[in-house]
Each structure stands twice: as structure tokens, then as C-alpha cells.
Amino acid sequence: MTRKPYESYLEDIAQLITIRDEDRPIYTKDFDIIRDHVLNGMKKVDSVFRKMYQGTSLFGSYANNVRIKYPNEFDVIFILGIPHSSNIVVNRDAYSPGYVNLDLEEVMEHLQDANGYAEVYDRFNELIDEDDCLLRKSFQIWLKKVVRSCLKTYGNEIRGHQGDLYTLKYSKRGLAHTIYAKCTARSISIDLIPGISFGKAEWMKVSKRHRKMFGNTKWYAVPKPPVRLFHTKCCAFMICNPKFERKLLLGRQNLKVVFRLLKSLRDKYGMKRLKSYFITTAFLWEVEKQKKSFWNNPLHILLEHMLESLADSFAEGCLPFYWDRKNNLLDNLDNEEIDDYAEKLKRAYETLRQYKFEPNLTYKRCRTHFKLP
């Protein structure tokens, strides 16, 4: 069967925005060097951090293979294990769905009696409230000091794998500790997200359909501030499980291609606050609904379907967090933004859905909906 022009154009656009294999090592090898410089330096300047540090896990667009154009932005969870973590009591936050409080009362009792953990005990004694719950802001302030101490002690310049000299700048943005690395040839941005590792709590549920796939993947508590700060406690941490999310998105033929097309369309339509994680969430819910064969459909069908799904979510003002439906991710946006994006997504959907019926559709017209290199 001959491909229709619209499908062919989408394939060409997808090819343009997909990271080229030859571009990957240029960025990824230098990313490895910069990441290790910072995190290994943090271990050297702070003994408590050294005892807690358990490595890193990539997540986000690059890890899910939906990054577009260049691999110059990386999201990394640096995993922190609190000693005697099996004694952490993980409670749901009463006011913020998808968030937990980490009760360290039993942990502190064990640390107080254990040999070699006096520094850890003293540090966490400064980071908990009167109920022995870990304080999000205090935890982040401590990590901020560790990053700054690392760069002050071991320098803010480092050579890449080809000898390029990068200058490093540090910025604290929301939950992320961001390292901006710049040399004459390129720039790289690394969001370092602290993730406190914990086991699955009794109240946490995984759908029967995915329980076997879930296995023993780790949960993390990350210090993302809740939207309703005036209601919730200062010790609310958001739960996440990026490895499981990655498993859900894996091996579905055209899913990731359509994901990249949506990101390119989002950029062209100026929807800067339509975060990649919003799109990820829309796909996670769709994976719940559809058979695996659904993702073998042509690009134009899947793109139309996901555009309609996102447009409906914004029109309704609700996109539930995958790990807790009561948490509406769109609460992070104001009403004007939600209405604006709902209109733009609807307009894109209604326009593109007609293209499959237009035999004289041109590539030039089709590409006007996507931001290309």
C-alpha cells in the first residue's frame, strides 16, 4: 500500500527532530565527566553525603528516548539511602495527593545507637521537625551547601573527553540542583534531583495489569514543593518511580516517535509550560487503556489521538498524576494558561486531522506546525 503524503511528511519531520547517532557521544561522554566531577566531589567534601550516596538514575526525555534535536539536557536522580531505611515510616501527606512524609523516629533511634553514624545522626537531627519528619527545605539547603562546597574545593572548570574546557555554573531551581556547563563548542544542562530511596508502602497500589512488570523497582521521594504550600506540611516529598514509567513506555512501536512530534508541535505553538512530564503522563494513561498493538498504528492516527487526548485534558482542566489520580498536574498552571493551551491543542487537532483527507497537502504546509532545527 502506498503511503499517503501526510504520513510520509510526518515521518520526514520525525527524522529531522530525532537525535542523530553521531551526536550522542559528543554530549553524553562529556555529561558523564561533568556529572561524576560534581557528585564525586560532593562525596569528598561531605561525609554524610558520602555515606548516603547510592549512584544515579537517568530519567526524563533523554532516558525515555524522546529528547529532540540535541542531547544537551539531562535529568538525573542522585539516589540517597538513609541508613536503616527499612525503619522509615512512609505516610501519605494529608493535603497533597502523590506526596509523602518521611517519619524518621525509628531511624534516629537506630542511628543514635549505631557505631560510625554519629555524623549522620547529628546532620539529620538538624533536618527533622519536632515530629521527626524530614523537612524538605532544610534537606535542600544542606544539599545546596554540599554542591557549592564541591565546586569551591574542586573547581568550576573541567575538560571534556575531547579536551574542551567547560565552565560550570550552579543554580538551584525548584527541586533541581542544576549545573550549566559551557565551552566554546556547546553547552550542557544537567538537572540533579535528589531522590530518597524507600520500599513500597502498604497503601501504595500498582494496577494488576502491571504488577509483574513492576517487580522490585525502587520508589523515590523527591523534594518537589506541593502546589498548595499553605495547606500541606513542610515535610511533603513527591513520590516517583521513573524506572517503572520507562518500562511502560518501552517497546511500543510508534509511541516515542509521536511523543517527539508532540514536543516539536508544543514548541512551535509556544506552549512553554506544557512540560514534558505532562506529555509523559498522558502517554502513561493511554498505555493503561490500549493494547500494545495500538502503538503500531500510523503516525498520523496516533498523533491525532494523543492531540485529542491532551486537548480534552486541558479543556477539562485536569491531567491526573499517574501515581495518584487525586493530584491534578494542571494545578501547576494558572487558568489563563490552561485555557490558552486548550485552545491551541484543539486548533492543532482540528487542523491536522483534516490533512489525511487532503491529496494535495504539501510538506511546506505540514511542517508549519512543528519547530524544526
mmCIF file of C-alpha atoms in Angstrom:
data_model
loop_
_atom_site.group_PDB
_atom_site.id
_atom_site.type_symbol
_atom_site.label_atom_id
_atom_site.label_comp_id
_atom_site.label_asym_id
_atom_site.label_seq_id
_atom_site.Cartn_x
_atom_site.Cartn_y
_atom_site.Cartn_z
ATOM 1 C CA MET A 1 0.000 0.000 0.000
ATOM 2 C CA THR A 2 1.343 3.434 -0.967
ATOM 3 C CA ARG A 3 1.866 5.785 1.925
ATOM 4 C CA LYS A 4 -0.296 8.881 1.949
ATOM 5 C CA PRO A 5 1.603 12.170 1.673
ATOM 6 C CA TYR A 6 0.673 13.260 5.214
ATOM 7 C CA GLU A 7 2.135 10.116 6.790
ATOM 8 C CA SER A 8 5.265 10.471 4.698
ATOM 9 C CA TYR A 9 5.678 14.107 5.762
ATOM 10 C CA LEU A 10 5.333 13.188 9.444
ATOM 11 C CA GLU A 11 7.998 10.528 9.024
ATOM 12 C CA ASP A 12 10.339 13.096 7.452
ATOM 13 C CA ILE A 13 9.684 15.599 10.254
ATOM 14 C CA ALA A 14 10.238 12.904 12.876
ATOM 15 C CA GLN A 15 13.569 12.093 11.265
ATOM 16 C CA LEU A 16 14.632 15.746 11.416
ATOM 17 C CA ILE A 17 13.912 16.143 15.131
ATOM 18 C CA THR A 18 15.324 12.773 16.246
ATOM 19 C CA ILE A 19 18.788 12.879 17.789
ATOM 20 C CA ARG A 20 21.382 11.621 15.327
ATOM 21 C CA ASP A 21 23.521 8.704 16.462
ATOM 22 C CA GLU A 22 26.699 10.637 15.688
ATOM 23 C CA ASP A 23 25.639 13.488 18.010
ATOM 24 C CA ARG A 24 25.044 11.299 21.071
ATOM 25 C CA PRO A 25 28.623 10.517 22.201
ATOM 26 C CA ILE A 26 29.738 14.137 21.809
ATOM 27 C CA TYR A 27 27.316 15.158 24.541
ATOM 28 C CA THR A 28 26.881 12.004 26.599
ATOM 29 C CA LYS A 29 30.591 11.399 27.247
ATOM 30 C CA ASP A 30 31.030 14.964 28.486
ATOM 31 C CA PHE A 31 27.842 14.653 30.532
ATOM 32 C CA ASP A 32 29.347 11.611 32.272
ATOM 33 C CA ILE A 33 32.521 13.541 33.089
ATOM 34 C CA ILE A 34 30.676 16.604 34.439
ATOM 35 C CA ARG A 35 28.189 14.534 36.469
ATOM 36 C CA ASP A 36 30.983 12.499 38.061
ATOM 37 C CA HIS A 37 33.036 15.616 38.800
ATOM 38 C CA VAL A 38 30.173 17.126 40.775
ATOM 39 C CA LEU A 39 28.808 14.061 42.568
ATOM 40 C CA ASN A 40 32.208 12.559 43.396
ATOM 41 C CA GLY A 41 33.275 15.980 44.660
ATOM 42 C CA MET A 42 30.163 16.125 46.852
ATOM 43 C CA LYS A 43 31.132 12.769 48.358
ATOM 44 C CA LYS A 44 34.611 14.055 49.136
ATOM 45 C CA VAL A 45 33.523 17.283 50.831
ATOM 46 C CA ASP A 46 30.705 15.834 52.950
ATOM 47 C CA SER A 47 30.994 12.558 54.858
ATOM 48 C CA VAL A 48 27.235 12.292 55.456
ATOM 49 C CA PHE A 49 26.520 12.635 51.744
ATOM 50 C CA ARG A 50 29.191 10.009 51.054
ATOM 51 C CA LYS A 51 27.500 7.510 53.369
ATOM 52 C CA MET A 52 24.105 8.126 51.779
ATOM 53 C CA TYR A 53 25.041 8.286 48.090
ATOM 54 C CA GLN A 54 23.985 5.207 46.085
ATOM 55 C CA GLY A 55 24.592 6.251 42.477
ATOM 56 C CA THR A 56 22.424 7.846 39.808
ATOM 57 C CA SER A 57 19.487 7.048 37.567
ATOM 58 C CA LEU A 58 18.700 8.906 34.361
ATOM 59 C CA PHE A 59 15.082 9.883 33.850
ATOM 60 C CA GLY A 60 13.095 12.292 31.711
ATOM 61 C CA SER A 61 13.314 12.912 27.980
ATOM 62 C CA TYR A 62 16.783 11.543 27.286
ATOM 63 C CA ALA A 63 16.314 8.414 29.385
ATOM 64 C CA ASN A 64 12.941 7.754 27.711
ATOM 65 C CA ASN A 65 14.474 8.390 24.268
ATOM 66 C CA VAL A 66 12.086 11.231 23.459
ATOM 67 C CA ARG A 67 14.576 14.097 23.594
ATOM 68 C CA ILE A 68 14.531 16.093 20.350
ATOM 69 C CA LYS A 69 17.301 17.739 18.301
ATOM 70 C CA TYR A 70 20.340 17.502 20.596
ATOM 71 C CA PRO A 71 21.099 15.536 23.791
ATOM 72 C CA ASN A 72 22.216 18.650 25.684
ATOM 73 C CA GLU A 73 19.807 18.486 28.627
ATOM 74 C CA PHE A 74 19.892 15.674 31.150
ATOM 75 C CA ASP A 75 17.712 14.820 34.154
ATOM 76 C CA VAL A 76 19.414 12.728 36.812
ATOM 77 C CA ILE A 77 18.183 11.377 40.112
ATOM 78 C CA PHE A 78 21.091 11.015 42.517
ATOM 79 C CA ILE A 79 19.945 8.276 44.840
ATOM 80 C CA LEU A 80 20.294 8.777 48.573
ATOM 81 C CA GLY A 81 19.776 5.958 51.023
ATOM 82 C CA ILE A 82 19.172 6.945 54.616
ATOM 83 C CA PRO A 83 20.944 4.435 56.906
ATOM 84 C CA HIS A 84 18.457 1.978 58.438
ATOM 85 C CA SER A 85 15.996 2.994 55.718
ATOM 86 C CA SER A 86 13.820 -0.065 56.417
ATOM 87 C CA ASN A 87 12.743 1.804 59.552
ATOM 88 C CA ILE A 88 11.421 4.846 57.660
ATOM 89 C CA VAL A 89 7.666 5.173 58.087
ATOM 90 C CA VAL A 90 6.251 6.442 54.790
ATOM 91 C CA ASN A 91 2.951 8.247 55.337
ATOM 92 C CA ARG A 92 0.712 9.844 52.736
ATOM 93 C CA ASP A 93 0.594 13.605 53.074
ATOM 94 C CA ALA A 94 -2.870 14.579 54.283
ATOM 95 C CA TYR A 95 -3.234 17.576 51.956
ATOM 96 C CA SER A 96 -1.146 16.795 48.871
ATOM 97 C CA PRO A 97 -2.031 13.632 46.880
ATOM 98 C CA GLY A 98 1.033 11.920 45.447
ATOM 99 C CA TYR A 99 3.185 13.232 48.295
ATOM 100 C CA VAL A 100 4.557 11.517 51.388
ATOM 101 C CA ASN A 101 6.032 12.421 54.759
ATOM 102 C CA LEU A 102 9.140 10.509 55.845
ATOM 103 C CA ASP A 103 8.922 9.747 59.548
ATOM 104 C CA LEU A 104 12.464 9.105 60.827
ATOM 105 C CA GLU A 105 11.713 8.473 64.507
ATOM 106 C CA GLU A 106 12.840 4.836 64.436
ATOM 107 C CA VAL A 107 15.717 5.654 62.092
ATOM 108 C CA MET A 108 17.043 8.245 64.516
ATOM 109 C CA GLU A 109 16.850 5.759 67.397
ATOM 110 C CA HIS A 110 18.943 3.255 65.434
ATOM 111 C CA LEU A 111 21.439 5.911 64.309
ATOM 112 C CA GLN A 112 21.915 7.094 67.870
ATOM 113 C CA ASP A 113 22.942 3.586 68.954
ATOM 114 C CA ALA A 114 24.915 2.538 65.856
ATOM 115 C CA ASN A 115 28.705 2.782 65.628
ATOM 116 C CA GLY A 116 30.103 5.050 62.930
ATOM 117 C CA TYR A 117 26.930 7.054 62.338
ATOM 118 C CA ALA A 118 27.341 9.930 64.784
ATOM 119 C CA GLU A 119 27.779 12.463 61.954
ATOM 120 C CA VAL A 120 24.701 11.167 60.175
ATOM 121 C CA TYR A 121 22.665 11.355 63.364
ATOM 122 C CA ASP A 122 23.829 14.927 64.057
ATOM 123 C CA ARG A 123 23.079 16.024 60.494
ATOM 124 C CA PHE A 124 19.579 14.576 60.404
ATOM 125 C CA ASN A 125 18.852 15.978 63.829
ATOM 126 C CA GLU A 126 19.112 19.368 62.084
ATOM 127 C CA LEU A 127 16.878 18.286 59.180
ATOM 128 C CA ILE A 128 13.802 16.963 61.024
ATOM 129 C CA ASP A 129 10.871 18.670 62.697
ATOM 130 C CA GLU A 130 9.507 18.123 66.193
ATOM 131 C CA ASP A 131 7.658 15.008 64.942
ATOM 132 C CA ASP A 132 10.869 13.528 63.473
ATOM 133 C CA CYS A 133 9.705 14.073 59.875
ATOM 134 C CA LEU A 134 12.316 15.096 57.307
ATOM 135 C CA LEU A 135 11.977 18.780 56.373
ATOM 136 C CA ARG A 136 12.041 19.360 52.626
ATOM 137 C CA LYS A 137 13.549 22.850 52.663
ATOM 138 C CA SER A 138 16.208 22.059 55.268
ATOM 139 C CA PHE A 139 17.192 18.955 53.307
ATOM 140 C CA GLN A 140 17.613 21.035 50.124
ATOM 141 C CA ILE A 141 19.589 23.777 51.898
ATOM 142 C CA TRP A 142 22.034 21.152 53.140
ATOM 143 C CA LEU A 143 22.486 19.716 49.622
ATOM 144 C CA LYS A 144 22.918 23.210 48.186
ATOM 145 C CA LYS A 145 25.797 23.804 50.594
ATOM 146 C CA VAL A 146 27.373 20.492 49.579
ATOM 147 C CA VAL A 147 27.235 21.357 45.853
ATOM 148 C CA ARG A 148 28.740 24.791 46.423
ATOM 149 C CA SER A 149 31.465 23.360 48.642
ATOM 150 C CA CYS A 150 32.296 20.826 45.923
ATOM 151 C CA LEU A 151 32.688 23.468 43.205
ATOM 152 C CA LYS A 152 34.670 25.741 45.506
ATOM 153 C CA THR A 153 37.035 22.941 46.537
ATOM 154 C CA TYR A 154 37.471 21.088 43.230
ATOM 155 C CA GLY A 155 36.900 23.922 40.792
ATOM 156 C CA ASN A 156 34.260 25.026 38.315
ATOM 157 C CA GLU A 157 36.245 24.118 35.213
ATOM 158 C CA ILE A 158 36.697 20.663 33.722
ATOM 159 C CA ARG A 159 37.917 19.154 30.458
ATOM 160 C CA GLY A 160 35.587 17.131 28.272
ATOM 161 C CA HIS A 161 36.587 13.864 26.606
ATOM 162 C CA GLN A 162 37.926 15.743 23.558
ATOM 163 C CA GLY A 163 39.738 18.381 25.619
ATOM 164 C CA ASP A 164 37.037 21.085 25.536
ATOM 165 C CA LEU A 165 37.245 23.267 28.647
ATOM 166 C CA TYR A 166 33.846 23.606 30.310
ATOM 167 C CA THR A 167 32.982 26.302 32.827
ATOM 168 C CA LEU A 168 30.405 25.143 35.354
ATOM 169 C CA LYS A 169 27.720 27.321 36.910
ATOM 170 C CA TYR A 170 25.364 26.151 39.626
ATOM 171 C CA SER A 171 21.747 27.172 40.122
ATOM 172 C CA LYS A 172 19.070 25.897 42.474
ATOM 173 C CA ARG A 173 15.790 25.636 40.502
ATOM 174 C CA GLY A 174 12.742 24.212 42.254
ATOM 175 C CA LEU A 175 13.586 20.664 43.224
ATOM 176 C CA ALA A 176 16.656 20.515 40.943
ATOM 177 C CA HIS A 177 20.283 21.364 41.553
ATOM 178 C CA THR A 178 21.200 22.483 38.050
ATOM 179 C CA ILE A 179 24.695 22.502 36.595
ATOM 180 C CA TYR A 180 25.186 24.609 33.466
ATOM 181 C CA ALA A 181 28.323 23.570 31.604
ATOM 182 C CA LYS A 182 29.551 25.702 28.710
ATOM 183 C CA CYS A 183 32.540 25.508 26.395
ATOM 184 C CA THR A 184 33.204 27.264 23.090
ATOM 185 C CA ALA A 185 31.588 24.453 21.070
ATOM 186 C CA ARG A 186 28.454 23.611 23.093
ATOM 187 C CA SER A 187 26.538 23.883 26.323
ATOM 188 C CA ILE A 188 25.081 21.147 28.523
ATOM 189 C CA SER A 189 22.467 21.460 31.264
ATOM 190 C CA ILE A 190 22.193 18.829 33.994
ATOM 191 C CA ASP A 191 19.301 18.777 36.471
ATOM 192 C CA LEU A 192 20.427 16.828 39.532
ATOM 193 C CA ILE A 193 17.377 15.685 41.507
ATOM 194 C CA PRO A 194 17.844 14.209 44.993
ATOM 195 C CA GLY A 195 15.803 11.039 45.397
ATOM 196 C CA ILE A 196 15.468 9.375 48.789
ATOM 197 C CA SER A 197 15.098 5.669 48.213
ATOM 198 C CA PHE A 198 12.389 3.771 50.053
ATOM 199 C CA GLY A 199 10.491 0.490 49.770
ATOM 200 C CA LYS A 200 6.906 0.138 48.643
ATOM 201 C CA ALA A 201 4.489 1.175 51.389
ATOM 202 C CA GLU A 202 1.417 -0.966 52.107
ATOM 203 C CA TRP A 203 -1.017 1.700 50.936
ATOM 204 C CA MET A 204 0.658 2.111 47.521
ATOM 205 C CA LYS A 205 -1.094 0.290 44.689
ATOM 206 C CA VAL A 206 0.041 -0.830 41.257
ATOM 207 C CA SER A 207 -2.531 -1.983 38.726
ATOM 208 C CA LYS A 208 -2.867 -5.767 38.353
ATOM 209 C CA ARG A 209 -2.004 -5.399 34.690
ATOM 210 C CA HIS A 210 1.494 -4.103 35.509
ATOM 211 C CA ARG A 211 2.229 -5.724 38.871
ATOM 212 C CA LYS A 212 4.562 -8.359 37.427
ATOM 213 C CA MET A 213 6.453 -5.753 35.397
ATOM 214 C CA PHE A 214 6.785 -3.558 38.486
ATOM 215 C CA GLY A 215 8.879 -6.137 40.339
ATOM 216 C CA ASN A 216 11.277 -4.621 42.845
ATOM 217 C CA THR A 217 11.839 -1.255 41.187
ATOM 218 C CA LYS A 218 12.717 1.480 43.657
ATOM 219 C CA TRP A 219 10.469 4.299 44.753
ATOM 220 C CA TYR A 220 11.960 7.717 45.411
ATOM 221 C CA ALA A 221 10.807 10.673 47.474
ATOM 222 C CA VAL A 222 11.895 13.872 45.711
ATOM 223 C CA PRO A 223 11.751 17.361 47.264
ATOM 224 C CA LYS A 224 9.318 18.920 44.791
ATOM 225 C CA PRO A 225 7.241 21.553 46.614
ATOM 226 C CA PRO A 226 3.482 20.875 46.501
ATOM 227 C CA VAL A 227 1.226 23.391 44.789
ATOM 228 C CA ARG A 228 -0.820 24.026 47.939
ATOM 229 C CA LEU A 229 2.031 25.021 50.224
ATOM 230 C CA PHE A 230 -0.286 26.874 52.603
ATOM 231 C CA HIS A 231 -2.166 23.640 53.351
ATOM 232 C CA THR A 232 0.475 20.952 53.413
ATOM 233 C CA LYS A 233 3.262 20.272 55.878
ATOM 234 C CA CYS A 234 6.831 21.397 55.238
ATOM 235 C CA CYS A 235 7.905 17.762 55.042
ATOM 236 C CA ALA A 236 5.941 16.727 51.928
ATOM 237 C CA PHE A 237 8.020 14.903 49.285
ATOM 238 C CA MET A 238 6.616 13.802 45.922
ATOM 239 C CA ILE A 239 6.802 10.097 45.086
ATOM 240 C CA CYS A 240 8.198 8.924 41.764
ATOM 241 C CA ASN A 241 9.196 5.721 40.043
ATOM 242 C CA PRO A 242 10.966 6.658 36.792
ATOM 243 C CA LYS A 243 12.244 3.133 36.086
ATOM 244 C CA PHE A 244 8.716 1.740 36.046
ATOM 245 C CA GLU A 245 7.497 4.617 33.869
ATOM 246 C CA ARG A 246 10.314 3.886 31.430
ATOM 247 C CA LYS A 247 9.289 0.208 31.323
ATOM 248 C CA LEU A 248 5.716 1.171 30.495
ATOM 249 C CA LEU A 249 6.805 3.352 27.567
ATOM 250 C CA LEU A 250 9.301 0.812 26.234
ATOM 251 C CA GLY A 251 8.713 -1.362 23.174
ATOM 252 C CA ARG A 252 5.597 0.329 21.816
ATOM 253 C CA GLN A 253 6.469 0.841 18.197
ATOM 254 C CA ASN A 254 5.429 4.397 17.281
ATOM 255 C CA LEU A 255 4.818 5.784 20.766
ATOM 256 C CA LYS A 256 8.150 7.553 21.139
ATOM 257 C CA VAL A 257 8.090 8.933 17.595
ATOM 258 C CA VAL A 258 4.703 10.539 18.276
ATOM 259 C CA PHE A 259 5.997 11.795 21.638
ATOM 260 C CA ARG A 260 8.776 13.684 19.803
ATOM 261 C CA LEU A 261 6.299 15.076 17.279
ATOM 262 C CA LEU A 262 4.123 16.386 20.122
ATOM 263 C CA LYS A 263 7.119 18.080 21.753
ATOM 264 C CA SER A 264 8.064 19.722 18.469
ATOM 265 C CA LEU A 265 4.465 20.876 17.959
ATOM 266 C CA ARG A 266 4.349 22.184 21.541
ATOM 267 C CA ASP A 267 7.488 24.269 20.913
ATOM 268 C CA LYS A 268 6.121 25.660 17.642
ATOM 269 C CA TYR A 269 2.820 26.666 19.275
ATOM 270 C CA GLY A 270 4.666 28.416 22.117
ATOM 271 C CA MET A 271 3.346 26.232 24.935
ATOM 272 C CA LYS A 272 6.424 26.583 27.137
ATOM 273 C CA ARG A 273 4.667 25.474 30.297
ATOM 274 C CA LEU A 274 3.349 22.264 28.767
ATOM 275 C CA LYS A 275 6.056 20.253 30.490
ATOM 276 C CA SER A 276 7.431 17.055 29.014
ATOM 277 C CA TYR A 277 6.197 15.240 32.110
ATOM 278 C CA PHE A 278 2.633 16.312 31.285
ATOM 279 C CA ILE A 279 3.024 14.620 27.908
ATOM 280 C CA THR A 280 4.648 11.602 29.568
ATOM 281 C CA THR A 281 1.667 11.338 31.910
ATOM 282 C CA ALA A 282 -0.801 11.476 29.022
ATOM 283 C CA PHE A 283 1.051 8.590 27.382
ATOM 284 C CA LEU A 284 1.196 6.585 30.632
ATOM 285 C CA TRP A 285 -2.589 6.788 30.997
ATOM 286 C CA GLU A 286 -3.027 5.833 27.343
ATOM 287 C CA VAL A 287 -0.765 2.787 27.815
ATOM 288 C CA GLU A 288 -3.160 1.751 30.600
ATOM 289 C CA LYS A 289 -6.095 1.855 28.167
ATOM 290 C CA GLN A 290 -4.671 0.475 24.953
ATOM 291 C CA LYS A 291 -3.368 -2.876 23.769
ATOM 292 C CA LYS A 292 0.278 -2.933 22.772
ATOM 293 C CA SER A 293 -0.722 -3.324 19.116
ATOM 294 C CA PHE A 294 -2.400 0.104 19.244
ATOM 295 C CA TRP A 295 1.037 1.728 19.007
ATOM 296 C CA ASN A 296 1.639 0.033 15.637
ATOM 297 C CA ASN A 297 -0.855 2.418 14.037
ATOM 298 C CA PRO A 298 0.440 5.005 11.533
ATOM 299 C CA LEU A 299 1.929 8.187 12.970
ATOM 300 C CA HIS A 300 -0.929 10.417 11.842
ATOM 301 C CA ILE A 301 -3.517 8.297 13.662
ATOM 302 C CA LEU A 302 -1.542 8.217 16.917
ATOM 303 C CA LEU A 303 -0.676 11.914 16.723
ATOM 304 C CA GLU A 304 -4.332 12.801 16.165
ATOM 305 C CA HIS A 305 -5.387 10.551 19.061
ATOM 306 C CA MET A 306 -2.863 11.983 21.540
ATOM 307 C CA LEU A 307 -3.571 15.558 20.486
ATOM 308 C CA GLU A 308 -7.264 14.987 21.120
ATOM 309 C CA SER A 309 -6.490 13.402 24.492
ATOM 310 C CA LEU A 310 -4.313 16.333 25.587
ATOM 311 C CA ALA A 311 -6.815 18.875 24.256
ATOM 312 C CA ASP A 312 -9.590 17.205 26.266
ATOM 313 C CA SER A 313 -7.451 17.177 29.424
ATOM 314 C CA PHE A 314 -6.769 20.892 29.158
ATOM 315 C CA ALA A 315 -10.385 21.681 28.250
ATOM 316 C CA GLU A 316 -11.437 19.846 31.416
ATOM 317 C CA GLY A 317 -8.590 21.436 33.385
ATOM 318 C CA CYS A 318 -7.443 18.067 34.693
ATOM 319 C CA LEU A 319 -4.482 15.787 33.998
ATOM 320 C CA PRO A 320 -4.140 13.312 36.894
ATOM 321 C CA PHE A 321 -0.695 12.384 38.217
ATOM 322 C CA TYR A 322 -0.028 8.763 37.243
ATOM 323 C CA TRP A 323 0.808 7.689 40.807
ATOM 324 C CA ASP A 324 -2.179 9.379 42.435
ATOM 325 C CA ARG A 325 -5.264 10.434 40.482
ATOM 326 C CA LYS A 326 -6.193 12.990 43.124
ATOM 327 C CA ASN A 327 -3.150 15.067 42.195
ATOM 328 C CA ASN A 328 -4.049 17.259 39.193
ATOM 329 C CA LEU A 329 -0.803 18.214 37.422
ATOM 330 C CA LEU A 330 -2.523 21.178 35.764
ATOM 331 C CA ASP A 331 -2.808 22.847 39.179
ATOM 332 C CA ASN A 332 0.749 23.996 38.436
ATOM 333 C CA LEU A 333 -0.644 26.295 35.720
ATOM 334 C CA ASP A 334 -2.936 29.273 36.059
ATOM 335 C CA ASN A 335 -6.398 29.350 34.462
ATOM 336 C CA GLU A 336 -5.324 31.597 31.587
ATOM 337 C CA GLU A 337 -2.520 29.220 30.621
ATOM 338 C CA ILE A 338 -4.831 26.213 30.774
ATOM 339 C CA ASP A 339 -7.436 27.934 28.580
ATOM 340 C CA ASP A 340 -4.772 29.127 26.132
ATOM 341 C CA TYR A 341 -3.238 25.667 25.772
ATOM 342 C CA ALA A 342 -6.646 24.021 25.482
ATOM 343 C CA GLU A 343 -7.453 26.302 22.543
ATOM 344 C CA LYS A 344 -4.068 25.755 20.856
ATOM 345 C CA LEU A 345 -4.245 21.973 21.238
ATOM 346 C CA LYS A 346 -7.802 21.900 19.929
ATOM 347 C CA ARG A 347 -6.843 24.054 16.944
ATOM 348 C CA ALA A 348 -3.858 21.819 16.153
ATOM 349 C CA TYR A 349 -6.021 18.706 16.479
ATOM 350 C CA GLU A 350 -8.799 20.016 14.238
ATOM 351 C CA THR A 351 -6.331 21.198 11.591
ATOM 352 C CA LEU A 352 -4.123 18.123 11.475
ATOM 353 C CA ARG A 353 -6.990 15.634 11.480
ATOM 354 C CA GLN A 354 -8.101 17.058 8.122
ATOM 355 C CA TYR A 355 -4.696 16.561 6.494
ATOM 356 C CA LYS A 356 -5.215 12.842 5.882
ATOM 357 C CA PHE A 357 -8.084 13.746 3.557
ATOM 358 C CA GLU A 358 -6.104 16.302 1.513
ATOM 359 C CA PRO A 359 -4.386 14.699 -1.509
ATOM 360 C CA ASN A 360 -2.665 17.972 -2.417
ATOM 361 C CA LEU A 361 -1.210 18.599 1.039
ATOM 362 C CA THR A 362 2.328 19.983 0.780
ATOM 363 C CA TYR A 363 5.287 19.258 3.042
ATOM 364 C CA LYS A 364 5.793 23.013 3.487
ATOM 365 C CA ARG A 365 2.292 23.396 4.897
ATOM 366 C CA CYS A 366 2.594 20.364 7.142
ATOM 367 C CA ARG A 367 5.895 21.422 8.689
ATOM 368 C CA THR A 368 4.492 24.807 9.764
ATOM 369 C CA HIS A 369 3.037 23.023 12.810
ATOM 370 C CA PHE A 370 6.408 21.788 14.073
ATOM 371 C CA LYS A 371 9.534 23.506 15.305
ATOM 372 C CA LEU A 372 12.421 22.091 13.279
ATOM 373 C CA PRO A 373 16.201 22.518 13.532
#
